[in-house]
Amino acid sequence: MSAFPGTASFLAITGMGMISSVGVGVVQACASLRAELTRPRPLVYFSVLEEDSQELVPLTAHPIQGFTEGFAPVGRWLRLAQGCMDDLLAQGVVPERTAREFWQRTALLWVGPVLDEGRFLEPRQMGVEVFKQAFLQQLEKVLELPLARSEARAFNLGHAGLAAALRHAQERSSRCSFVERFLILAMDSYVDELSLEWLQLHRRLKTPEAPVGLMPGEAGACVLVELSSRARSRGASVQALVNAASLGQEANHFFSRAQSNTPNVGRELSRIIEVALSAVLPPDAPFQGDVISDLNGEVWRASEWGHTVARLHTRLGTGVRLVTPCASLGDTGAASGAVALCVAVRSFHRKYASGPRSLVVSSAEHGATGAIVVGARG
């Protein structure tokens, strides 16, 4: 599935929440991102080599100061989930936690990082599938919401997980009679010690001796989605519409060590972008609007995007404005797609979007790729 045929079948975004290093709350965070604010900080618990002095210096990253310090990866995810969910509830666009009838007809979709056993201990010890189920149960407990437990799902695809979650939400919305909406929670952190060691092992960090690496970040973002027909029937305010979502698997991804195969770099990303845009535009018609990308300073990702733009030069031409949240937040991993979606929706609301639609583009180091077309409410 790549497109959502018929306006009534579009997924409506009826709520959002966010927590990041530049703001607690989706309104403040997106305003800070628009103003290009950034709050990098030295990580005193992780050092890298300063080439000139040959001394160890703290790595610069984008932690959420005073919120996640001291927590291991799983603890950080839970904290981030709490933060963005509290923001969603505080806005008053959804009922309170005590509204059992509403939340019992809402299913939880967790978007998280690829459970790489080289990065995380728990999946290695428990097994990936057992860990997923255990974490979903813990997440539901922390949220204190009476959600539809049988419909909870995990999408551990890293950066591209949001596209997969949106596809699932649209498919289940039309088939499942007792679930009316989906709460998609995306969170990730690259600033815990285990993740930093994993990034360093693969030479991905931006350091004094490697200026083209990524700067680690962390964030949590959530979106509430439901069919637009259902949202309007219950009188919900529709903030934006998801017009299309496309998902693929890049063969020449970072861990394939095949990035030197230049003719194929970005081929899958190009294809899924074309599939998503074809759902809303005539063939070869240029897209005009914001492209919100997860470009993060790494060479492989820049190369992939460059080849993609070259292939899609008639689609992604002069009418495109490139937006890169990583410039302010660092790389937020699996949260990046949901962060980008929040940025797109707020840009429509505040009327600074460069077009009537925005394209969210995601590419994970393990190869999953996603493209989402989001449009201003009708």
PDB file of C-alpha atoms in Angstrom, residues 20-271:
ATOM      1  CA  SER A  20      13.140  17.402  22.199  1.00  0.00           C
ATOM      2  CA  SER A  21      16.367  19.136  23.127  1.00  0.00           C
ATOM      3  CA  VAL A  22      15.004  22.475  21.854  1.00  0.00           C
ATOM      4  CA  GLY A  23      11.605  22.388  23.489  1.00  0.00           C
ATOM      5  CA  VAL A  24       9.195  20.457  25.683  1.00  0.00           C
ATOM      6  CA  GLY A  25       5.973  20.371  23.715  1.00  0.00           C
ATOM      7  CA  VAL A  26       5.268  20.204  19.999  1.00  0.00           C
ATOM      8  CA  VAL A  27       4.406  23.910  19.712  1.00  0.00           C
ATOM      9  CA  GLN A  28       7.588  25.117  21.388  1.00  0.00           C
ATOM     10  CA  ALA A  29       9.804  22.514  19.711  1.00  0.00           C
ATOM     11  CA  CYS A  30       8.562  23.258  16.189  1.00  0.00           C
ATOM     12  CA  ALA A  31       8.839  27.009  16.761  1.00  0.00           C
ATOM     13  CA  SER A  32      12.437  26.477  17.883  1.00  0.00           C
ATOM     14  CA  LEU A  33      13.171  24.353  14.834  1.00  0.00           C
ATOM     15  CA  ARG A  34      11.734  27.022  12.545  1.00  0.00           C
ATOM     16  CA  ALA A  35      13.998  29.585  14.246  1.00  0.00           C
ATOM     17  CA  GLU A  36      16.928  27.173  13.766  1.00  0.00           C
ATOM     18  CA  LEU A  37      17.690  27.113  17.480  1.00  0.00           C
ATOM     19  CA  THR A  38      20.056  24.431  18.708  1.00  0.00           C
ATOM     20  CA  ARG A  39      21.392  23.402  22.118  1.00  0.00           C
ATOM     21  CA  PRO A  40      24.409  21.119  21.705  1.00  0.00           C
ATOM     22  CA  ARG A  41      26.125  20.086  24.933  1.00  0.00           C
ATOM     23  CA  PRO A  42      29.272  18.171  25.868  1.00  0.00           C
ATOM     24  CA  LEU A  43      28.671  14.659  27.162  1.00  0.00           C
ATOM     25  CA  VAL A  44      30.950  14.376  30.182  1.00  0.00           C
ATOM     26  CA  TYR A  45      30.502  10.587  30.275  1.00  0.00           C
ATOM     27  CA  PHE A  46      31.765   9.974  26.722  1.00  0.00           C
ATOM     28  CA  SER A  47      35.089  11.209  25.363  1.00  0.00           C
ATOM     29  CA  VAL A  48      36.671  11.328  21.927  1.00  0.00           C
ATOM     30  CA  LEU A  49      40.165  12.162  20.754  1.00  0.00           C
ATOM     31  CA  GLU A  50      41.092  15.760  19.952  1.00  0.00           C
ATOM     32  CA  GLU A  51      43.452  15.334  16.996  1.00  0.00           C
ATOM     33  CA  ASP A  52      45.562  18.473  17.484  1.00  0.00           C
ATOM     34  CA  SER A  53      46.201  18.118  21.210  1.00  0.00           C
ATOM     35  CA  GLN A  54      45.943  14.322  21.296  1.00  0.00           C
ATOM     36  CA  GLU A  55      43.780  14.681  24.396  1.00  0.00           C
ATOM     37  CA  LEU A  56      40.391  13.177  25.198  1.00  0.00           C
ATOM     38  CA  VAL A  57      37.546  15.697  25.136  1.00  0.00           C
ATOM     39  CA  PRO A  58      33.780  15.266  25.753  1.00  0.00           C
ATOM     40  CA  LEU A  59      31.695  14.435  22.701  1.00  0.00           C
ATOM     41  CA  THR A  60      29.223  17.134  21.652  1.00  0.00           C
ATOM     42  CA  ALA A  61      25.634  15.916  21.313  1.00  0.00           C
ATOM     43  CA  HIS A  62      21.990  16.984  21.746  1.00  0.00           C
ATOM     44  CA  PRO A  63      20.606  15.435  24.948  1.00  0.00           C
ATOM     45  CA  ILE A  64      17.394  16.590  26.595  1.00  0.00           C
ATOM     46  CA  GLN A  65      19.047  18.084  29.632  1.00  0.00           C
ATOM     47  CA  GLY A  66      17.638  17.079  32.992  1.00  0.00           C
ATOM     48  CA  PHE A  67      15.127  14.626  31.509  1.00  0.00           C
ATOM     49  CA  THR A  68      16.868  11.431  30.444  1.00  0.00           C
ATOM     50  CA  GLU A  69      20.197  11.573  32.261  1.00  0.00           C
ATOM     51  CA  GLY A  70      21.160   8.419  34.070  1.00  0.00           C
ATOM     52  CA  PHE A  71      18.761   6.134  32.216  1.00  0.00           C
ATOM     53  CA  ALA A  72      19.742   3.120  30.118  1.00  0.00           C
ATOM     54  CA  PRO A  73      18.216   2.848  26.600  1.00  0.00           C
ATOM     55  CA  VAL A  74      14.892   1.282  27.631  1.00  0.00           C
ATOM     56  CA  GLY A  75      14.458   3.741  30.478  1.00  0.00           C
ATOM     57  CA  ARG A  76      15.133   6.628  28.108  1.00  0.00           C
ATOM     58  CA  TRP A  77      12.508   5.386  25.663  1.00  0.00           C
ATOM     59  CA  LEU A  78       9.911   5.222  28.420  1.00  0.00           C
ATOM     60  CA  ARG A  79      10.779   8.713  29.628  1.00  0.00           C
ATOM     61  CA  LEU A  80      10.534  10.090  26.092  1.00  0.00           C
ATOM     62  CA  ALA A  81       7.198   8.337  25.581  1.00  0.00           C
ATOM     63  CA  GLN A  82       5.872   9.879  28.795  1.00  0.00           C
ATOM     64  CA  GLY A  83       7.078  13.315  27.762  1.00  0.00           C
ATOM     65  CA  CYS A  84       5.420  13.426  24.361  1.00  0.00           C
ATOM     66  CA  MET A  85       2.226  11.772  25.624  1.00  0.00           C
ATOM     67  CA  ASP A  86       1.938  14.305  28.458  1.00  0.00           C
ATOM     68  CA  ASP A  87       2.232  17.044  25.834  1.00  0.00           C
ATOM     69  CA  LEU A  88      -0.562  15.528  23.739  1.00  0.00           C
ATOM     70  CA  LEU A  89      -2.876  15.287  26.748  1.00  0.00           C
ATOM     71  CA  ALA A  90      -2.035  18.803  27.937  1.00  0.00           C
ATOM     72  CA  GLN A  91      -3.229  20.347  24.663  1.00  0.00           C
ATOM     73  CA  GLY A  92      -6.824  19.330  25.326  1.00  0.00           C
ATOM     74  CA  VAL A  93      -7.430  17.864  21.861  1.00  0.00           C
ATOM     75  CA  VAL A  94      -8.027  14.363  23.272  1.00  0.00           C
ATOM     76  CA  PRO A  95      -9.986  13.199  26.326  1.00  0.00           C
ATOM     77  CA  GLU A  96      -8.252  12.673  29.674  1.00  0.00           C
ATOM     78  CA  ARG A  97      -6.785   9.333  30.707  1.00  0.00           C
ATOM     79  CA  THR A  98     -10.024   8.437  32.527  1.00  0.00           C
ATOM     80  CA  ALA A  99     -12.072   8.403  29.287  1.00  0.00           C
ATOM     81  CA  ARG A 100     -12.118   4.615  29.015  1.00  0.00           C
ATOM     82  CA  GLU A 101     -14.483   4.358  26.038  1.00  0.00           C
ATOM     83  CA  PHE A 102     -12.230   6.595  23.921  1.00  0.00           C
ATOM     84  CA  TRP A 103      -8.926   4.948  24.807  1.00  0.00           C
ATOM     85  CA  GLN A 104     -10.242   1.370  24.667  1.00  0.00           C
ATOM     86  CA  ARG A 105     -10.936   1.992  20.989  1.00  0.00           C
ATOM     87  CA  THR A 106      -7.404   3.306  20.464  1.00  0.00           C
ATOM     88  CA  ALA A 107      -4.488   1.022  19.600  1.00  0.00           C
ATOM     89  CA  LEU A 108      -0.825   1.667  20.399  1.00  0.00           C
ATOM     90  CA  LEU A 109       1.818   1.492  17.671  1.00  0.00           C
ATOM     91  CA  TRP A 110       5.414   1.735  18.882  1.00  0.00           C
ATOM     92  CA  VAL A 111       7.999   3.043  16.412  1.00  0.00           C
ATOM     93  CA  GLY A 112      11.478   2.273  17.679  1.00  0.00           C
ATOM     94  CA  PRO A 113      15.048   1.586  16.580  1.00  0.00           C
ATOM     95  CA  VAL A 114      16.185  -1.574  14.875  1.00  0.00           C
ATOM     96  CA  LEU A 115      16.916  -3.943  17.762  1.00  0.00           C
ATOM     97  CA  ASP A 116      20.501  -4.486  16.689  1.00  0.00           C
ATOM     98  CA  GLU A 117      22.105  -6.913  19.139  1.00  0.00           C
ATOM     99  CA  GLY A 118      25.368  -5.033  18.752  1.00  0.00           C
ATOM    100  CA  ARG A 119      23.694  -1.942  20.205  1.00  0.00           C
ATOM    101  CA  PHE A 120      21.222  -3.288  22.784  1.00  0.00           C
ATOM    102  CA  LEU A 121      21.654  -5.835  25.561  1.00  0.00           C
ATOM    103  CA  GLU A 122      18.009  -6.746  26.287  1.00  0.00           C
ATOM    104  CA  PRO A 123      17.071  -8.065  22.807  1.00  0.00           C
ATOM    105  CA  ARG A 124      20.280 -10.068  22.807  1.00  0.00           C
ATOM    106  CA  GLN A 125      19.430 -11.629  26.171  1.00  0.00           C
ATOM    107  CA  MET A 126      15.666 -12.072  25.793  1.00  0.00           C
ATOM    108  CA  GLY A 127      15.281 -12.512  22.055  1.00  0.00           C
ATOM    109  CA  VAL A 128      13.915  -9.780  19.805  1.00  0.00           C
ATOM    110  CA  GLU A 129      10.252 -10.852  19.697  1.00  0.00           C
ATOM    111  CA  VAL A 130      10.041 -11.518  23.438  1.00  0.00           C
ATOM    112  CA  PHE A 131      11.606  -8.136  24.109  1.00  0.00           C
ATOM    113  CA  LYS A 132       9.134  -6.351  21.810  1.00  0.00           C
ATOM    114  CA  GLN A 133       6.140  -7.785  23.634  1.00  0.00           C
ATOM    115  CA  ALA A 134       7.640  -7.093  27.051  1.00  0.00           C
ATOM    116  CA  PHE A 135       8.389  -3.487  26.119  1.00  0.00           C
ATOM    117  CA  LEU A 136       4.900  -2.906  24.712  1.00  0.00           C
ATOM    118  CA  GLN A 137       3.421  -4.091  28.002  1.00  0.00           C
ATOM    119  CA  GLN A 138       5.741  -1.817  29.965  1.00  0.00           C
ATOM    120  CA  LEU A 139       4.930   1.103  27.681  1.00  0.00           C
ATOM    121  CA  GLU A 140       1.189   0.653  28.165  1.00  0.00           C
ATOM    122  CA  LYS A 141       1.723   0.526  31.931  1.00  0.00           C
ATOM    123  CA  VAL A 142       3.758   3.744  31.929  1.00  0.00           C
ATOM    124  CA  LEU A 143       1.215   5.603  29.784  1.00  0.00           C
ATOM    125  CA  GLU A 144      -1.626   4.693  32.176  1.00  0.00           C
ATOM    126  CA  LEU A 145      -4.132   4.446  29.342  1.00  0.00           C
ATOM    127  CA  PRO A 146      -6.714   1.653  28.880  1.00  0.00           C
ATOM    128  CA  LEU A 147      -5.659   0.979  25.280  1.00  0.00           C
ATOM    129  CA  ALA A 148      -6.799  -1.838  22.984  1.00  0.00           C
ATOM    130  CA  ARG A 149      -4.062  -4.282  23.983  1.00  0.00           C
ATOM    131  CA  SER A 150      -4.744  -6.917  21.352  1.00  0.00           C
ATOM    132  CA  GLU A 151      -3.985  -4.410  18.594  1.00  0.00           C
ATOM    133  CA  ALA A 152      -0.653  -3.105  19.953  1.00  0.00           C
ATOM    134  CA  ARG A 153       2.204  -3.476  17.485  1.00  0.00           C
ATOM    135  CA  ALA A 154       5.935  -2.698  17.294  1.00  0.00           C
ATOM    136  CA  PHE A 155       7.676  -1.252  14.219  1.00  0.00           C
ATOM    137  CA  ASN A 156      11.410  -1.462  14.815  1.00  0.00           C
ATOM    138  CA  LEU A 157      12.657  -0.112  11.499  1.00  0.00           C
ATOM    139  CA  GLY A 158      14.572   2.909  12.740  1.00  0.00           C
ATOM    140  CA  HIS A 159      14.105   6.107  10.750  1.00  0.00           C
ATOM    141  CA  ALA A 160      11.505   4.567   8.404  1.00  0.00           C
ATOM    142  CA  GLY A 161       9.300   3.090  11.117  1.00  0.00           C
ATOM    143  CA  LEU A 162       6.679   5.846  10.943  1.00  0.00           C
ATOM    144  CA  ALA A 163       5.851   5.044   7.314  1.00  0.00           C
ATOM    145  CA  ALA A 164       5.288   1.394   8.266  1.00  0.00           C
ATOM    146  CA  ALA A 165       3.105   2.386  11.238  1.00  0.00           C
ATOM    147  CA  LEU A 166       0.962   4.690   9.084  1.00  0.00           C
ATOM    148  CA  ARG A 167       0.469   1.950   6.517  1.00  0.00           C
ATOM    149  CA  HIS A 168      -0.630  -0.436   9.255  1.00  0.00           C
ATOM    150  CA  ALA A 169      -2.973   2.151  10.755  1.00  0.00           C
ATOM    151  CA  GLN A 170      -4.693   2.781   7.451  1.00  0.00           C
ATOM    152  CA  GLU A 171      -5.107  -0.926   6.680  1.00  0.00           C
ATOM    153  CA  ARG A 172      -6.449  -1.815  10.132  1.00  0.00           C
ATOM    154  CA  SER A 173      -8.724   1.248  10.271  1.00  0.00           C
ATOM    155  CA  SER A 174     -10.729  -0.107   7.347  1.00  0.00           C
ATOM    156  CA  ARG A 175     -10.809  -3.710   8.623  1.00  0.00           C
ATOM    157  CA  CYS A 176     -11.016  -3.586  12.415  1.00  0.00           C
ATOM    158  CA  SER A 177     -14.433  -2.553  13.718  1.00  0.00           C
ATOM    159  CA  PHE A 178     -13.537  -2.095  17.387  1.00  0.00           C
ATOM    160  CA  VAL A 179     -10.439   0.102  16.888  1.00  0.00           C
ATOM    161  CA  GLU A 180     -11.240   3.623  15.717  1.00  0.00           C
ATOM    162  CA  ARG A 181      -7.852   5.322  15.985  1.00  0.00           C
ATOM    163  CA  PHE A 182      -4.148   4.690  16.483  1.00  0.00           C
ATOM    164  CA  LEU A 183      -1.693   6.318  18.832  1.00  0.00           C
ATOM    165  CA  ILE A 184       1.736   6.177  17.180  1.00  0.00           C
ATOM    166  CA  LEU A 185       4.587   6.689  19.634  1.00  0.00           C
ATOM    167  CA  ALA A 186       8.095   7.128  18.233  1.00  0.00           C
ATOM    168  CA  MET A 187      11.153   7.572  20.424  1.00  0.00           C
ATOM    169  CA  ASP A 188      14.863   6.958  20.245  1.00  0.00           C
ATOM    170  CA  SER A 189      18.100   8.120  21.813  1.00  0.00           C
ATOM    171  CA  TYR A 190      21.651   7.959  20.518  1.00  0.00           C
ATOM    172  CA  VAL A 191      23.118   9.583  23.638  1.00  0.00           C
ATOM    173  CA  ASP A 192      23.220   6.616  26.025  1.00  0.00           C
ATOM    174  CA  GLU A 193      26.653   5.049  26.459  1.00  0.00           C
ATOM    175  CA  LEU A 194      25.854   1.782  24.676  1.00  0.00           C
ATOM    176  CA  SER A 195      24.521   3.566  21.599  1.00  0.00           C
ATOM    177  CA  LEU A 196      27.495   5.929  21.564  1.00  0.00           C
ATOM    178  CA  GLU A 197      29.921   3.017  21.713  1.00  0.00           C
ATOM    179  CA  TRP A 198      28.027   1.345  18.870  1.00  0.00           C
ATOM    180  CA  LEU A 199      28.167   4.508  16.754  1.00  0.00           C
ATOM    181  CA  GLN A 200      31.847   4.942  17.498  1.00  0.00           C
ATOM    182  CA  LEU A 201      32.557   1.325  16.575  1.00  0.00           C
ATOM    183  CA  HIS A 202      31.099   1.955  13.127  1.00  0.00           C
ATOM    184  CA  ARG A 203      32.880   5.343  12.800  1.00  0.00           C
ATOM    185  CA  ARG A 204      29.663   7.304  12.501  1.00  0.00           C
ATOM    186  CA  LEU A 205      30.202  10.012  15.114  1.00  0.00           C
ATOM    187  CA  LYS A 206      31.073  13.599  14.314  1.00  0.00           C
ATOM    188  CA  THR A 207      34.278  14.266  16.233  1.00  0.00           C
ATOM    189  CA  PRO A 208      37.249  16.650  15.923  1.00  0.00           C
ATOM    190  CA  GLU A 209      38.943  14.146  13.629  1.00  0.00           C
ATOM    191  CA  ALA A 210      35.778  13.125  11.721  1.00  0.00           C
ATOM    192  CA  PRO A 211      33.783  16.289  10.886  1.00  0.00           C
ATOM    193  CA  VAL A 212      31.331  14.553   8.534  1.00  0.00           C
ATOM    194  CA  GLY A 213      29.761  12.189  11.059  1.00  0.00           C
ATOM    195  CA  LEU A 214      26.456  12.533  12.898  1.00  0.00           C
ATOM    196  CA  MET A 215      25.768  14.399  16.129  1.00  0.00           C
ATOM    197  CA  PRO A 216      23.761  12.140  18.465  1.00  0.00           C
ATOM    198  CA  GLY A 217      20.379  13.343  19.637  1.00  0.00           C
ATOM    199  CA  GLU A 218      17.203  12.056  21.234  1.00  0.00           C
ATOM    200  CA  ALA A 219      13.509  12.839  20.975  1.00  0.00           C
ATOM    201  CA  GLY A 220      10.022  11.512  21.405  1.00  0.00           C
ATOM    202  CA  ALA A 221       7.041  12.335  19.206  1.00  0.00           C
ATOM    203  CA  CYS A 222       3.531  10.952  18.999  1.00  0.00           C
ATOM    204  CA  VAL A 223       0.655  11.340  16.566  1.00  0.00           C
ATOM    205  CA  LEU A 224      -2.977  10.300  16.867  1.00  0.00           C
ATOM    206  CA  VAL A 225      -4.420   9.178  13.532  1.00  0.00           C
ATOM    207  CA  GLU A 226      -7.838   7.986  12.394  1.00  0.00           C
ATOM    208  CA  LEU A 227      -9.829   7.890   9.184  1.00  0.00           C
ATOM    209  CA  SER A 228     -10.868  11.416   8.284  1.00  0.00           C
ATOM    210  CA  SER A 229     -14.513  10.359   7.999  1.00  0.00           C
ATOM    211  CA  ARG A 230     -14.458   9.054  11.581  1.00  0.00           C
ATOM    212  CA  ALA A 231     -12.636  12.116  12.883  1.00  0.00           C
ATOM    213  CA  ARG A 232     -15.225  14.455  11.431  1.00  0.00           C
ATOM    214  CA  SER A 233     -18.130  12.314  12.626  1.00  0.00           C
ATOM    215  CA  ARG A 234     -16.958  12.666  16.240  1.00  0.00           C
ATOM    216  CA  GLY A 235     -16.269  16.381  15.793  1.00  0.00           C
ATOM    217  CA  ALA A 236     -12.497  16.138  16.105  1.00  0.00           C
ATOM    218  CA  SER A 237     -10.304  18.905  14.738  1.00  0.00           C
ATOM    219  CA  VAL A 238      -8.325  17.576  11.770  1.00  0.00           C
ATOM    220  CA  GLN A 239      -4.828  19.070  11.832  1.00  0.00           C
ATOM    221  CA  ALA A 240      -3.580  17.538   8.556  1.00  0.00           C
ATOM    222  CA  LEU A 241      -4.126  14.571   6.243  1.00  0.00           C
ATOM    223  CA  VAL A 242      -1.743  11.769   5.389  1.00  0.00           C
ATOM    224  CA  ASN A 243      -2.199  11.396   1.629  1.00  0.00           C
ATOM    225  CA  ALA A 244       0.261   8.595   1.004  1.00  0.00           C
ATOM    226  CA  ALA A 245       2.891   6.446   2.704  1.00  0.00           C
ATOM    227  CA  SER A 246       5.378   4.236   0.917  1.00  0.00           C
ATOM    228  CA  LEU A 247       7.916   1.815   2.385  1.00  0.00           C
ATOM    229  CA  GLY A 248      10.899   0.021   0.862  1.00  0.00           C
ATOM    230  CA  GLN A 249      14.147  -1.759   1.609  1.00  0.00           C
ATOM    231  CA  GLU A 250      17.395  -0.356   0.212  1.00  0.00           C
ATOM    232  CA  ALA A 251      19.896  -3.034  -0.812  1.00  0.00           C
ATOM    233  CA  ASN A 252      22.854  -0.643  -0.697  1.00  0.00           C
ATOM    234  CA  HIS A 253      22.400   0.476   2.891  1.00  0.00           C
ATOM    235  CA  PHE A 254      25.100   1.466   5.377  1.00  0.00           C
ATOM    236  CA  PHE A 255      25.626  -1.983   6.853  1.00  0.00           C
ATOM    237  CA  SER A 256      25.630  -3.723   3.474  1.00  0.00           C
ATOM    238  CA  ARG A 257      29.075  -2.193   2.761  1.00  0.00           C
ATOM    239  CA  ALA A 258      27.873  -1.818  -0.826  1.00  0.00           C
ATOM    240  CA  GLN A 259      27.662   1.964  -0.929  1.00  0.00           C
ATOM    241  CA  SER A 260      30.468   2.063  -3.474  1.00  0.00           C
ATOM    242  CA  ASN A 261      28.066   0.477  -5.982  1.00  0.00           C
ATOM    243  CA  THR A 262      27.279   3.955  -7.294  1.00  0.00           C
ATOM    244  CA  PRO A 263      24.665   3.112  -9.988  1.00  0.00           C
ATOM    245  CA  ASN A 264      22.402   1.567  -7.326  1.00  0.00           C
ATOM    246  CA  VAL A 265      22.861   4.036  -4.463  1.00  0.00           C
ATOM    247  CA  GLY A 266      19.487   5.506  -3.514  1.00  0.00           C
ATOM    248  CA  ARG A 267      17.581   3.457  -6.064  1.00  0.00           C
ATOM    249  CA  GLU A 268      14.976   2.212  -3.588  1.00  0.00           C
ATOM    250  CA  LEU A 269      14.582   5.604  -1.920  1.00  0.00           C
ATOM    251  CA  SER A 270      13.958   7.118  -5.346  1.00  0.00           C
ATOM    252  CA  ARG A 271      11.364   4.465  -6.135  1.00  0.00           C
TER     253      ARG A 271
END
